Short mmCIF file of the C-alpha atoms (twelve columns), coordinates in Angstrom:
data_MODEL
# 
_entry.id   MODEL 
# 
loop_
_atom_site.group_PDB 
_atom_site.id 
_atom_site.type_symbol 
_atom_site.label_atom_id 
_atom_site.label_alt_id 
_atom_site.label_comp_id 
_atom_site.label_asym_id 
_atom_site.label_seq_id 
_atom_site.Cartn_x 
_atom_site.Cartn_y 
_atom_site.Cartn_z 
_atom_site.pdbx_PDB_model_num 
ATOM 1   C CA . MET A 1   -20.062 24.824  -32.096 1 
ATOM 2   C CA . THR A 2   -16.784 22.851  -32.512 1 
ATOM 3   C CA . THR A 3   -17.317 19.103  -33.331 1 
ATOM 4   C CA . ASP A 4   -15.444 16.122  -32.170 1 
ATOM 5   C CA . PRO A 5   -16.649 12.689  -33.279 1 
ATOM 6   C CA . GLU A 6   -15.635 11.048  -30.082 1 
ATOM 7   C CA . VAL A 7   -17.221 13.717  -27.854 1 
ATOM 8   C CA . GLU A 8   -20.429 13.628  -30.092 1 
ATOM 9   C CA . LEU A 9   -20.524 9.726   -29.558 1 
ATOM 10  C CA . LEU A 10  -20.219 10.113  -25.752 1 
ATOM 11  C CA . TRP A 11  -22.700 12.935  -25.202 1 
ATOM 12  C CA . ARG A 12  -25.399 12.004  -27.391 1 
ATOM 13  C CA . GLU A 13  -28.582 10.756  -25.731 1 
ATOM 14  C CA . GLN A 14  -28.383 6.968   -25.635 1 
ATOM 15  C CA . GLU A 15  -31.427 4.649   -25.462 1 
ATOM 16  C CA . ARG A 16  -32.225 3.386   -22.051 1 
ATOM 17  C CA . GLU A 17  -34.333 0.372   -22.926 1 
ATOM 18  C CA . PRO A 18  -32.806 -2.559  -25.052 1 
ATOM 19  C CA . ARG A 19  -34.195 -2.820  -28.558 1 
ATOM 20  C CA . PRO A 20  -34.225 -5.856  -30.991 1 
ATOM 21  C CA . GLY A 21  -30.981 -6.094  -32.972 1 
ATOM 22  C CA . LEU A 22  -27.549 -4.549  -32.214 1 
ATOM 23  C CA . SER A 23  -27.498 -0.877  -30.775 1 
ATOM 24  C CA . LEU A 24  -24.929 0.996   -28.972 1 
ATOM 25  C CA . GLY A 25  -26.894 0.600   -25.581 1 
ATOM 26  C CA . ARG A 26  -26.712 -3.105  -25.842 1 
ATOM 27  C CA . ILE A 27  -23.105 -3.108  -26.532 1 
ATOM 28  C CA . VAL A 28  -22.203 -0.878  -23.605 1 
ATOM 29  C CA . ARG A 29  -24.263 -2.956  -21.169 1 
ATOM 30  C CA . ALA A 30  -22.694 -6.305  -22.559 1 
ATOM 31  C CA . ALA A 31  -19.184 -4.636  -22.096 1 
ATOM 32  C CA . ILE A 32  -20.188 -3.667  -18.452 1 
ATOM 33  C CA . GLU A 33  -21.003 -7.212  -17.879 1 
ATOM 34  C CA . ILE A 34  -17.937 -8.514  -19.010 1 
ATOM 35  C CA . ALA A 35  -15.644 -6.085  -17.242 1 
ATOM 36  C CA . ASP A 36  -17.475 -6.716  -13.979 1 
ATOM 37  C CA . ALA A 37  -16.818 -10.484 -14.261 1 
ATOM 38  C CA . GLU A 38  -13.259 -10.256 -15.620 1 
ATOM 39  C CA . GLY A 39  -11.844 -6.796  -15.140 1 
ATOM 40  C CA . LEU A 40  -10.884 -4.472  -17.896 1 
ATOM 41  C CA . GLU A 41  -8.112  -7.140  -18.877 1 
ATOM 42  C CA . GLY A 42  -10.776 -9.544  -19.856 1 
ATOM 43  C CA . LEU A 43  -12.686 -6.968  -22.235 1 
ATOM 44  C CA . SER A 44  -12.291 -7.007  -25.881 1 
ATOM 45  C CA . MET A 45  -14.409 -6.051  -28.751 1 
ATOM 46  C CA . ARG A 46  -14.575 -9.832  -29.734 1 
ATOM 47  C CA . LYS A 47  -15.880 -10.892 -26.447 1 
ATOM 48  C CA . VAL A 48  -18.564 -8.253  -26.465 1 
ATOM 49  C CA . ALA A 49  -19.565 -9.534  -29.985 1 
ATOM 50  C CA . ASP A 50  -19.774 -13.022 -28.892 1 
ATOM 51  C CA . ARG A 51  -21.840 -12.114 -25.926 1 
ATOM 52  C CA . LEU A 52  -24.513 -10.519 -28.010 1 
ATOM 53  C CA . GLY A 53  -24.215 -13.029 -30.932 1 
ATOM 54  C CA . PHE A 54  -22.900 -10.766 -33.606 1 
ATOM 55  C CA . THR A 55  -19.590 -10.356 -35.581 1 
ATOM 56  C CA . THR A 56  -16.779 -8.136  -34.323 1 
ATOM 57  C CA . MET A 57  -17.051 -6.019  -37.302 1 
ATOM 58  C CA . SER A 58  -20.729 -5.313  -36.658 1 
ATOM 59  C CA . LEU A 59  -19.754 -3.565  -33.383 1 
ATOM 60  C CA . TYR A 60  -17.472 -0.850  -35.227 1 
ATOM 61  C CA . ARG A 61  -20.570 0.434   -36.970 1 
ATOM 62  C CA . HIS A 62  -21.624 1.627   -33.599 1 
ATOM 63  C CA . VAL A 63  -18.449 2.310   -31.566 1 
ATOM 64  C CA . PRO A 64  -14.881 3.229   -33.051 1 
ATOM 65  C CA . GLY A 65  -12.923 0.950   -30.781 1 
ATOM 66  C CA . ARG A 66  -12.232 -0.370  -27.257 1 
ATOM 67  C CA . ASP A 67  -11.086 2.984   -25.860 1 
ATOM 68  C CA . GLN A 68  -14.201 4.830   -26.916 1 
ATOM 69  C CA . LEU A 69  -16.324 1.838   -25.547 1 
ATOM 70  C CA . VAL A 70  -14.621 2.102   -22.116 1 
ATOM 71  C CA . ASP A 71  -15.459 5.855   -22.058 1 
ATOM 72  C CA . LEU A 72  -19.095 4.981   -22.618 1 
ATOM 73  C CA . MET A 73  -19.066 2.134   -20.033 1 
ATOM 74  C CA . VAL A 74  -17.844 4.853   -17.397 1 
ATOM 75  C CA . ASP A 75  -20.509 7.143   -18.071 1 
ATOM 76  C CA . GLU A 76  -23.292 4.540   -18.181 1 
ATOM 77  C CA . VAL A 77  -22.365 3.283   -14.650 1 
ATOM 78  C CA . HIS A 78  -22.433 6.989   -13.463 1 
ATOM 79  C CA . ARG A 79  -25.862 7.281   -14.853 1 
ATOM 80  C CA . GLU A 80  -26.595 4.193   -12.849 1 
ATOM 81  C CA . ARG A 81  -25.410 6.004   -9.774  1 
ATOM 82  C CA . ALA A 82  -27.451 9.277   -10.668 1 
ATOM 83  C CA . SER A 83  -30.576 7.226   -10.705 1 
ATOM 84  C CA . THR A 84  -30.255 6.369   -7.034  1 
ATOM 85  C CA . PRO A 85  -28.347 8.999   -5.285  1 
ATOM 86  C CA . GLU A 86  -28.016 8.980   -1.623  1 
ATOM 87  C CA . GLU A 87  -27.995 12.368  0.076   1 
ATOM 88  C CA . PRO A 88  -27.468 13.245  3.566   1 
ATOM 89  C CA . ALA A 89  -30.357 14.936  5.429   1 
ATOM 90  C CA . ALA A 90  -31.171 18.614  4.533   1 
ATOM 91  C CA . GLY A 91  -29.405 21.277  6.321   1 
ATOM 92  C CA . GLN A 92  -26.179 19.225  7.204   1 
ATOM 93  C CA . GLY A 93  -22.798 20.911  6.450   1 
ATOM 94  C CA . TRP A 94  -20.258 20.475  3.972   1 
ATOM 95  C CA . ARG A 95  -18.489 17.343  5.519   1 
ATOM 96  C CA . ALA A 96  -21.632 15.220  5.604   1 
ATOM 97  C CA . ARG A 97  -22.483 16.042  1.917   1 
ATOM 98  C CA . LEU A 98  -18.843 15.468  0.784   1 
ATOM 99  C CA . GLU A 99  -18.557 12.294  2.632   1 
ATOM 100 C CA . ALA A 100 -22.053 11.086  1.107   1 
ATOM 101 C CA . ALA A 101 -20.816 11.891  -2.423  1 
ATOM 102 C CA . VAL A 102 -17.343 10.029  -1.736  1 
ATOM 103 C CA . ARG A 103 -19.173 7.007   -0.578  1 
ATOM 104 C CA . GLU A 104 -21.411 7.030   -3.556  1 
ATOM 105 C CA . GLY A 105 -18.202 6.719   -5.697  1 
ATOM 106 C CA . TRP A 106 -17.004 4.045   -3.392  1 
ATOM 107 C CA . ARG A 107 -20.151 2.037   -3.630  1 
ATOM 108 C CA . LEU A 108 -20.054 2.430   -7.520  1 
ATOM 109 C CA . ARG A 109 -16.503 1.062   -7.504  1 
ATOM 110 C CA . ARG A 110 -17.540 -1.922  -5.206  1 
ATOM 111 C CA . ARG A 111 -19.970 -2.770  -7.787  1 
ATOM 112 C CA . HIS A 112 -17.768 -1.995  -10.803 1 
ATOM 113 C CA . PRO A 113 -14.154 -2.261  -9.487  1 
ATOM 114 C CA . TRP A 114 -12.667 -1.938  -13.021 1 
ATOM 115 C CA . LEU A 115 -13.551 1.737   -12.909 1 
ATOM 116 C CA . ALA A 116 -10.307 2.143   -11.026 1 
ATOM 117 C CA . GLU A 117 -8.515  0.526   -13.819 1 
ATOM 118 C CA . VAL A 118 -9.511  3.227   -16.301 1 
ATOM 119 C CA . ARG A 119 -6.071  5.056   -15.983 1 
ATOM 120 C CA . GLY A 120 -4.508  7.767   -18.030 1 
ATOM 121 C CA . THR A 121 -5.200  11.523  -18.545 1 
ATOM 122 C CA . ARG A 122 -6.832  11.104  -21.917 1 
ATOM 123 C CA . HIS A 123 -10.308 9.466   -21.176 1 
ATOM 124 C CA . LEU A 124 -13.142 11.599  -22.162 1 
ATOM 125 C CA . PRO A 125 -15.796 12.180  -19.483 1 
ATOM 126 C CA . GLY A 126 -19.440 11.939  -20.458 1 
ATOM 127 C CA . PRO A 127 -22.302 14.058  -19.072 1 
ATOM 128 C CA . ASN A 128 -23.180 11.625  -16.085 1 
ATOM 129 C CA . ALA A 129 -19.537 11.464  -15.031 1 
ATOM 130 C CA . ILE A 130 -19.385 15.273  -15.214 1 
ATOM 131 C CA . ALA A 131 -22.556 15.442  -13.198 1 
ATOM 132 C CA . TYR A 132 -20.914 13.453  -10.342 1 
ATOM 133 C CA . TYR A 133 -17.807 15.637  -10.661 1 
ATOM 134 C CA . ASP A 134 -19.735 18.791  -10.369 1 
ATOM 135 C CA . HIS A 135 -21.685 17.548  -7.290  1 
ATOM 136 C CA . LEU A 136 -18.408 16.795  -5.626  1 
ATOM 137 C CA . LEU A 137 -17.059 20.321  -6.188  1 
ATOM 138 C CA . SER A 138 -20.360 21.753  -5.124  1 
ATOM 139 C CA . THR A 139 -20.089 20.399  -1.526  1 
ATOM 140 C CA . LEU A 140 -16.859 22.522  -1.162  1 
ATOM 141 C CA . VAL A 141 -17.467 25.673  -3.184  1 
ATOM 142 C CA . ASP A 142 -18.738 27.721  -0.212  1 
ATOM 143 C CA . THR A 143 -16.542 26.570  2.407   1 
ATOM 144 C CA . GLY A 144 -14.083 29.549  2.006   1 
ATOM 145 C CA . LEU A 145 -11.415 27.360  0.131   1 
ATOM 146 C CA . ALA A 146 -9.773  28.781  -2.889  1 
ATOM 147 C CA . PRO A 147 -11.185 27.587  -6.221  1 
ATOM 148 C CA . SER A 148 -7.882  25.903  -6.804  1 
ATOM 149 C CA . GLU A 149 -8.086  24.093  -3.319  1 
ATOM 150 C CA . VAL A 150 -11.777 22.838  -3.961  1 
ATOM 151 C CA . ILE A 151 -10.453 21.038  -7.130  1 
ATOM 152 C CA . ALA A 152 -7.337  19.830  -5.541  1 
ATOM 153 C CA . VAL A 153 -9.370  18.276  -2.528  1 
ATOM 154 C CA . VAL A 154 -11.746 16.597  -4.923  1 
ATOM 155 C CA . GLY A 155 -9.030  15.266  -6.973  1 
ATOM 156 C CA . MET A 156 -7.103  13.903  -3.925  1 
ATOM 157 C CA . LEU A 157 -10.284 12.220  -2.575  1 
ATOM 158 C CA . GLY A 158 -11.010 10.679  -6.103  1 
ATOM 159 C CA . ARG A 159 -7.481  9.273   -6.278  1 
ATOM 160 C CA . PHE A 160 -7.798  7.721   -2.690  1 
ATOM 161 C CA . VAL A 161 -11.074 5.963   -3.613  1 
ATOM 162 C CA . ASP A 162 -9.430  4.592   -6.886  1 
ATOM 163 C CA . ALA A 163 -6.484  3.429   -4.850  1 
ATOM 164 C CA . GLU A 164 -8.632  1.412   -2.464  1 
ATOM 165 C CA . ALA A 165 -10.805 0.088   -5.355  1 
ATOM 166 C CA . LEU A 166 -7.469  -1.162  -7.118  1 
ATOM 167 C CA . THR A 167 -6.792  -3.376  -4.310  1 
ATOM 168 C CA . LEU A 168 -10.376 -4.944  -4.846  1 
ATOM 169 C CA . VAL A 169 -9.331  -5.394  -8.498  1 
ATOM 170 C CA . GLU A 170 -5.885  -6.939  -7.864  1 
ATOM 171 C CA . THR A 171 -7.424  -9.179  -5.254  1 
ATOM 172 C CA . ARG A 172 -10.147 -10.409 -7.506  1 
ATOM 173 C CA . ARG A 173 -7.674  -10.983 -10.481 1 
ATOM 174 C CA . GLU A 174 -5.209  -13.034 -8.244  1 
ATOM 175 C CA . GLU A 175 -8.233  -15.103 -7.051  1 
ATOM 176 C CA . ARG A 176 -9.427  -15.575 -10.634 1 
ATOM 177 C CA . ARG A 177 -5.971  -16.588 -11.883 1 
ATOM 178 C CA . SER A 178 -4.984  -19.013 -9.065  1 
ATOM 179 C CA . GLY A 179 -8.182  -20.257 -7.994  1 
ATOM 180 C CA . VAL A 180 -7.260  -19.509 -4.315  1 
ATOM 181 C CA . SER A 181 -8.972  -17.244 -2.026  1 
ATOM 182 C CA . GLU A 182 -6.921  -14.297 -0.502  1 
ATOM 183 C CA . GLN A 183 -7.357  -15.768 3.060   1 
ATOM 184 C CA . ASP A 184 -6.471  -19.112 2.093   1 
ATOM 185 C CA . TRP A 185 -3.260  -17.959 0.151   1 
ATOM 186 C CA . TRP A 186 -2.074  -15.892 3.223   1 
ATOM 187 C CA . GLY A 187 -3.164  -18.687 5.593   1 
ATOM 188 C CA . GLY A 188 -0.660  -20.884 3.999   1 
ATOM 189 C CA . ARG A 189 2.375   -18.841 4.676   1 
ATOM 190 C CA . ASP A 190 3.508   -20.418 7.756   1 
ATOM 191 C CA . ALA A 191 7.147   -20.605 6.600   1 
ATOM 192 C CA . LEU A 192 7.161   -16.662 6.435   1 
ATOM 193 C CA . TYR A 193 5.378   -16.270 9.822   1 
ATOM 194 C CA . GLU A 194 8.095   -18.440 11.517  1 
ATOM 195 C CA . ARG A 195 10.663  -15.885 10.310  1 
ATOM 196 C CA . LEU A 196 8.971   -12.666 11.716  1 
ATOM 197 C CA . ASP A 197 9.944   -12.881 15.255  1 
ATOM 198 C CA . ARG A 198 13.376  -11.133 14.533  1 
ATOM 199 C CA . PHE A 199 11.571  -7.893  13.891  1 
ATOM 200 C CA . PRO A 200 10.702  -6.343  17.214  1 
ATOM 201 C CA . THR A 201 8.175   -3.807  16.240  1 
ATOM 202 C CA . LEU A 202 6.057   -5.925  14.085  1 
ATOM 203 C CA . SER A 203 6.190   -8.727  16.774  1 
ATOM 204 C CA . ARG A 204 5.098   -6.373  19.482  1 
ATOM 205 C CA . LEU A 205 2.110   -5.138  17.330  1 
ATOM 206 C CA . TRP A 206 1.218   -8.777  16.469  1 
ATOM 207 C CA . THR A 207 1.412   -9.862  20.178  1 
ATOM 208 C CA . GLU A 208 -0.754  -6.802  21.235  1 
ATOM 209 C CA . GLY A 209 -3.271  -7.725  18.761  1 
ATOM 210 C CA . GLY A 210 -2.749  -5.303  16.161  1 
ATOM 211 C CA . TRP A 211 -3.876  -7.751  13.400  1 
ATOM 212 C CA . ASP A 212 -6.835  -9.294  15.175  1 
ATOM 213 C CA . HIS A 213 -9.246  -6.560  14.289  1 
ATOM 214 C CA . PRO A 214 -7.707  -4.486  11.554  1 
ATOM 215 C CA . GLU A 215 -8.930  -1.086  10.621  1 
ATOM 216 C CA . ASP A 216 -11.066 -0.908  7.525   1 
ATOM 217 C CA . SER A 217 -8.722  0.818   5.314   1 
ATOM 218 C CA . PHE A 218 -11.267 2.644   3.316   1 
ATOM 219 C CA . GLU A 219 -13.194 4.090   6.510   1 
ATOM 220 C CA . PHE A 220 -9.944  4.904   8.314   1 
ATOM 221 C CA . GLY A 221 -8.444  6.693   5.165   1 
ATOM 222 C CA . LEU A 222 -11.704 8.712   4.357   1 
ATOM 223 C CA . ARG A 223 -11.886 9.946   8.004   1 
ATOM 224 C CA . ARG A 224 -8.443  10.990  7.942   1 
ATOM 225 C CA . GLN A 225 -8.582  12.891  4.695   1 
ATOM 226 C CA . LEU A 226 -11.775 14.484  5.599   1 
ATOM 227 C CA . ASP A 227 -9.997  15.664  9.121   1 
ATOM 228 C CA . GLY A 228 -7.259  17.241  6.927   1 
ATOM 229 C CA . VAL A 229 -9.748  19.132  4.836   1 
ATOM 230 C CA . GLU A 230 -11.655 20.192  7.923   1 
ATOM 231 C CA . ALA A 231 -8.398  21.537  9.420   1 
ATOM 232 C CA . LEU A 232 -7.663  23.488  6.115   1 
ATOM 233 C CA . ILE A 233 -11.176 24.930  6.014   1 
ATOM 234 C CA . SER A 234 -10.633 26.035  9.652   1 
ATOM 235 C CA . GLU A 235 -7.436  27.795  8.651   1 
ATOM 236 C CA . ARG A 236 -9.244  29.839  6.063   1 
ATOM 237 C CA . ASP A 237 -11.968 30.565  8.539   1 
ATOM 238 C CA . GLU A 238 -9.319  31.885  10.923  1 
ATOM 239 C CA . SER A 239 -7.821  33.973  8.050   1 
ATOM 240 C CA . ARG A 240 -11.130 35.671  7.371   1 
ATOM 241 C CA . ASP A 241 -11.773 36.291  11.131  1 
ATOM 242 C CA . GLU A 242 -8.389  37.970  11.493  1 
ATOM 243 C CA . SER A 243 -9.261  40.463  8.819   1 
ATOM 244 C CA . SER A 244 -12.437 41.552  10.897  1 
ATOM 245 C CA . GLY A 245 -11.064 41.737  14.274  1 
ATOM 246 C CA . CYS A 246 -11.408 39.485  17.412  1 
ATOM 247 C CA . PRO A 247 -14.737 37.751  17.208  1 
ATOM 248 C CA . GLU A 248 -15.398 38.242  21.058  1 
ATOM 249 C CA . CYS A 249 -14.450 41.912  21.552  1 
ATOM 250 C CA . GLY A 250 -13.934 43.386  18.018  1 
ATOM 251 C CA . THR A 251 -10.489 44.579  18.746  1 
ATOM 252 C CA . PRO A 252 -8.259  44.741  15.572  1 
ATOM 253 C CA . LEU A 253 -5.875  41.688  15.535  1 
ATOM 254 C CA . GLU A 254 -2.087  42.253  15.649  1 
ATOM 255 C CA . PRO A 255 -0.004  39.704  13.605  1 
ATOM 256 C CA . ALA A 256 1.128   36.955  15.738  1 
ATOM 257 C CA . PRO A 257 4.964   36.764  16.241  1 
ATOM 258 C CA . SER A 258 4.872   33.086  14.473  1 
ATOM 259 C CA . GLY A 259 3.447   34.596  11.424  1 
ATOM 260 C CA . ARG A 260 0.284   32.335  11.808  1 
ATOM 261 C CA . PRO A 261 -3.267  33.786  11.656  1 
ATOM 262 C CA . ARG A 262 -4.633  35.096  15.053  1 
ATOM 263 C CA . VAL A 263 -8.255  34.159  15.972  1 
ATOM 264 C CA . TYR A 264 -8.597  36.161  19.223  1 
ATOM 265 C CA . CYS A 265 -6.833  39.373  20.438  1 
ATOM 266 C CA . SER A 266 -6.010  37.804  23.897  1 
ATOM 267 C CA . ARG A 267 -5.937  34.710  25.927  1 
ATOM 268 C CA . ALA A 268 -9.078  35.919  27.765  1 
ATOM 269 C CA . CYS A 269 -11.218 36.287  24.821  1 
ATOM 270 C CA . GLN A 270 -10.171 32.752  23.558  1 
ATOM 271 C CA . GLN A 271 -11.339 31.409  26.942  1 
ATOM 272 C CA . ARG A 272 -14.473 33.138  26.883  1 
ATOM 273 C CA . ALA A 273 -15.295 31.725  23.490  1 
ATOM 274 C CA . TYR A 274 -14.305 28.528  24.655  1 
ATOM 275 C CA . ARG A 275 -16.587 28.531  27.545  1 
ATOM 276 C CA . LYS A 276 -19.511 29.855  25.287  1 
ATOM 277 C CA . ARG A 277 -19.082 26.936  22.738  1 
ATOM 278 C CA . ARG A 278 -18.991 24.519  25.967  1 
ATOM 279 C CA . SER A 279 -22.025 25.822  27.613  1 
ATOM 280 C CA . GLY A 280 -24.051 26.060  24.267  1 
# 
């Protein structure tokens, strides 16, 4: 088997209970506590060493550097997620299972917003992070989507969750830096608000209460993204139905003039199917 020191470090079994003295597990947990409080920008090998009461050089006997430490931190918090998974009730469809899995990722980022700061394409995944990714893929693998589409959907949703989490990161960073809450900062911008009446659409939405009860950006975005995935799966279902004939009468389906897949051979069959769904 090919060996890679960084992969070996990340994939070897870590101790789960703290032990006396310095250990890799203690280093990782201390680093997570610092990142939770200060974000990744506040994380350094020196701060971890100070927190544990050791010299910085002593940490390097356990982990080569900060980048490798961050990879270990990511996998450790995913292990935390795996220990308390939240699954939908048995028998629910792909959408409920996918939504539950995405919400797990969102809850993880609410607890550890710095996860969204782990950017770039060269961070090695560990076994717990891969297990979560595999679980996301499994919710879609039998939906009729092409393999590349399954991977693309999971990637799209992951980027959406990270984008929402980055807003939390940026808000906390500014509040730490300024000592002023987000609400208080925007509440003191009267000089700006007095100039906005020259913009008719913004003013109309303001007077109609558009900002009184704003949509939760995560909830709104997740619903809309899942709607899009559902529409794509329906398209794939229609394509499969076309190859087997009209689901109502079995008549072979002729290509539609528009080039789009046909589901029923006639308007009458479509209406019969609609009535059955309504009555069922």
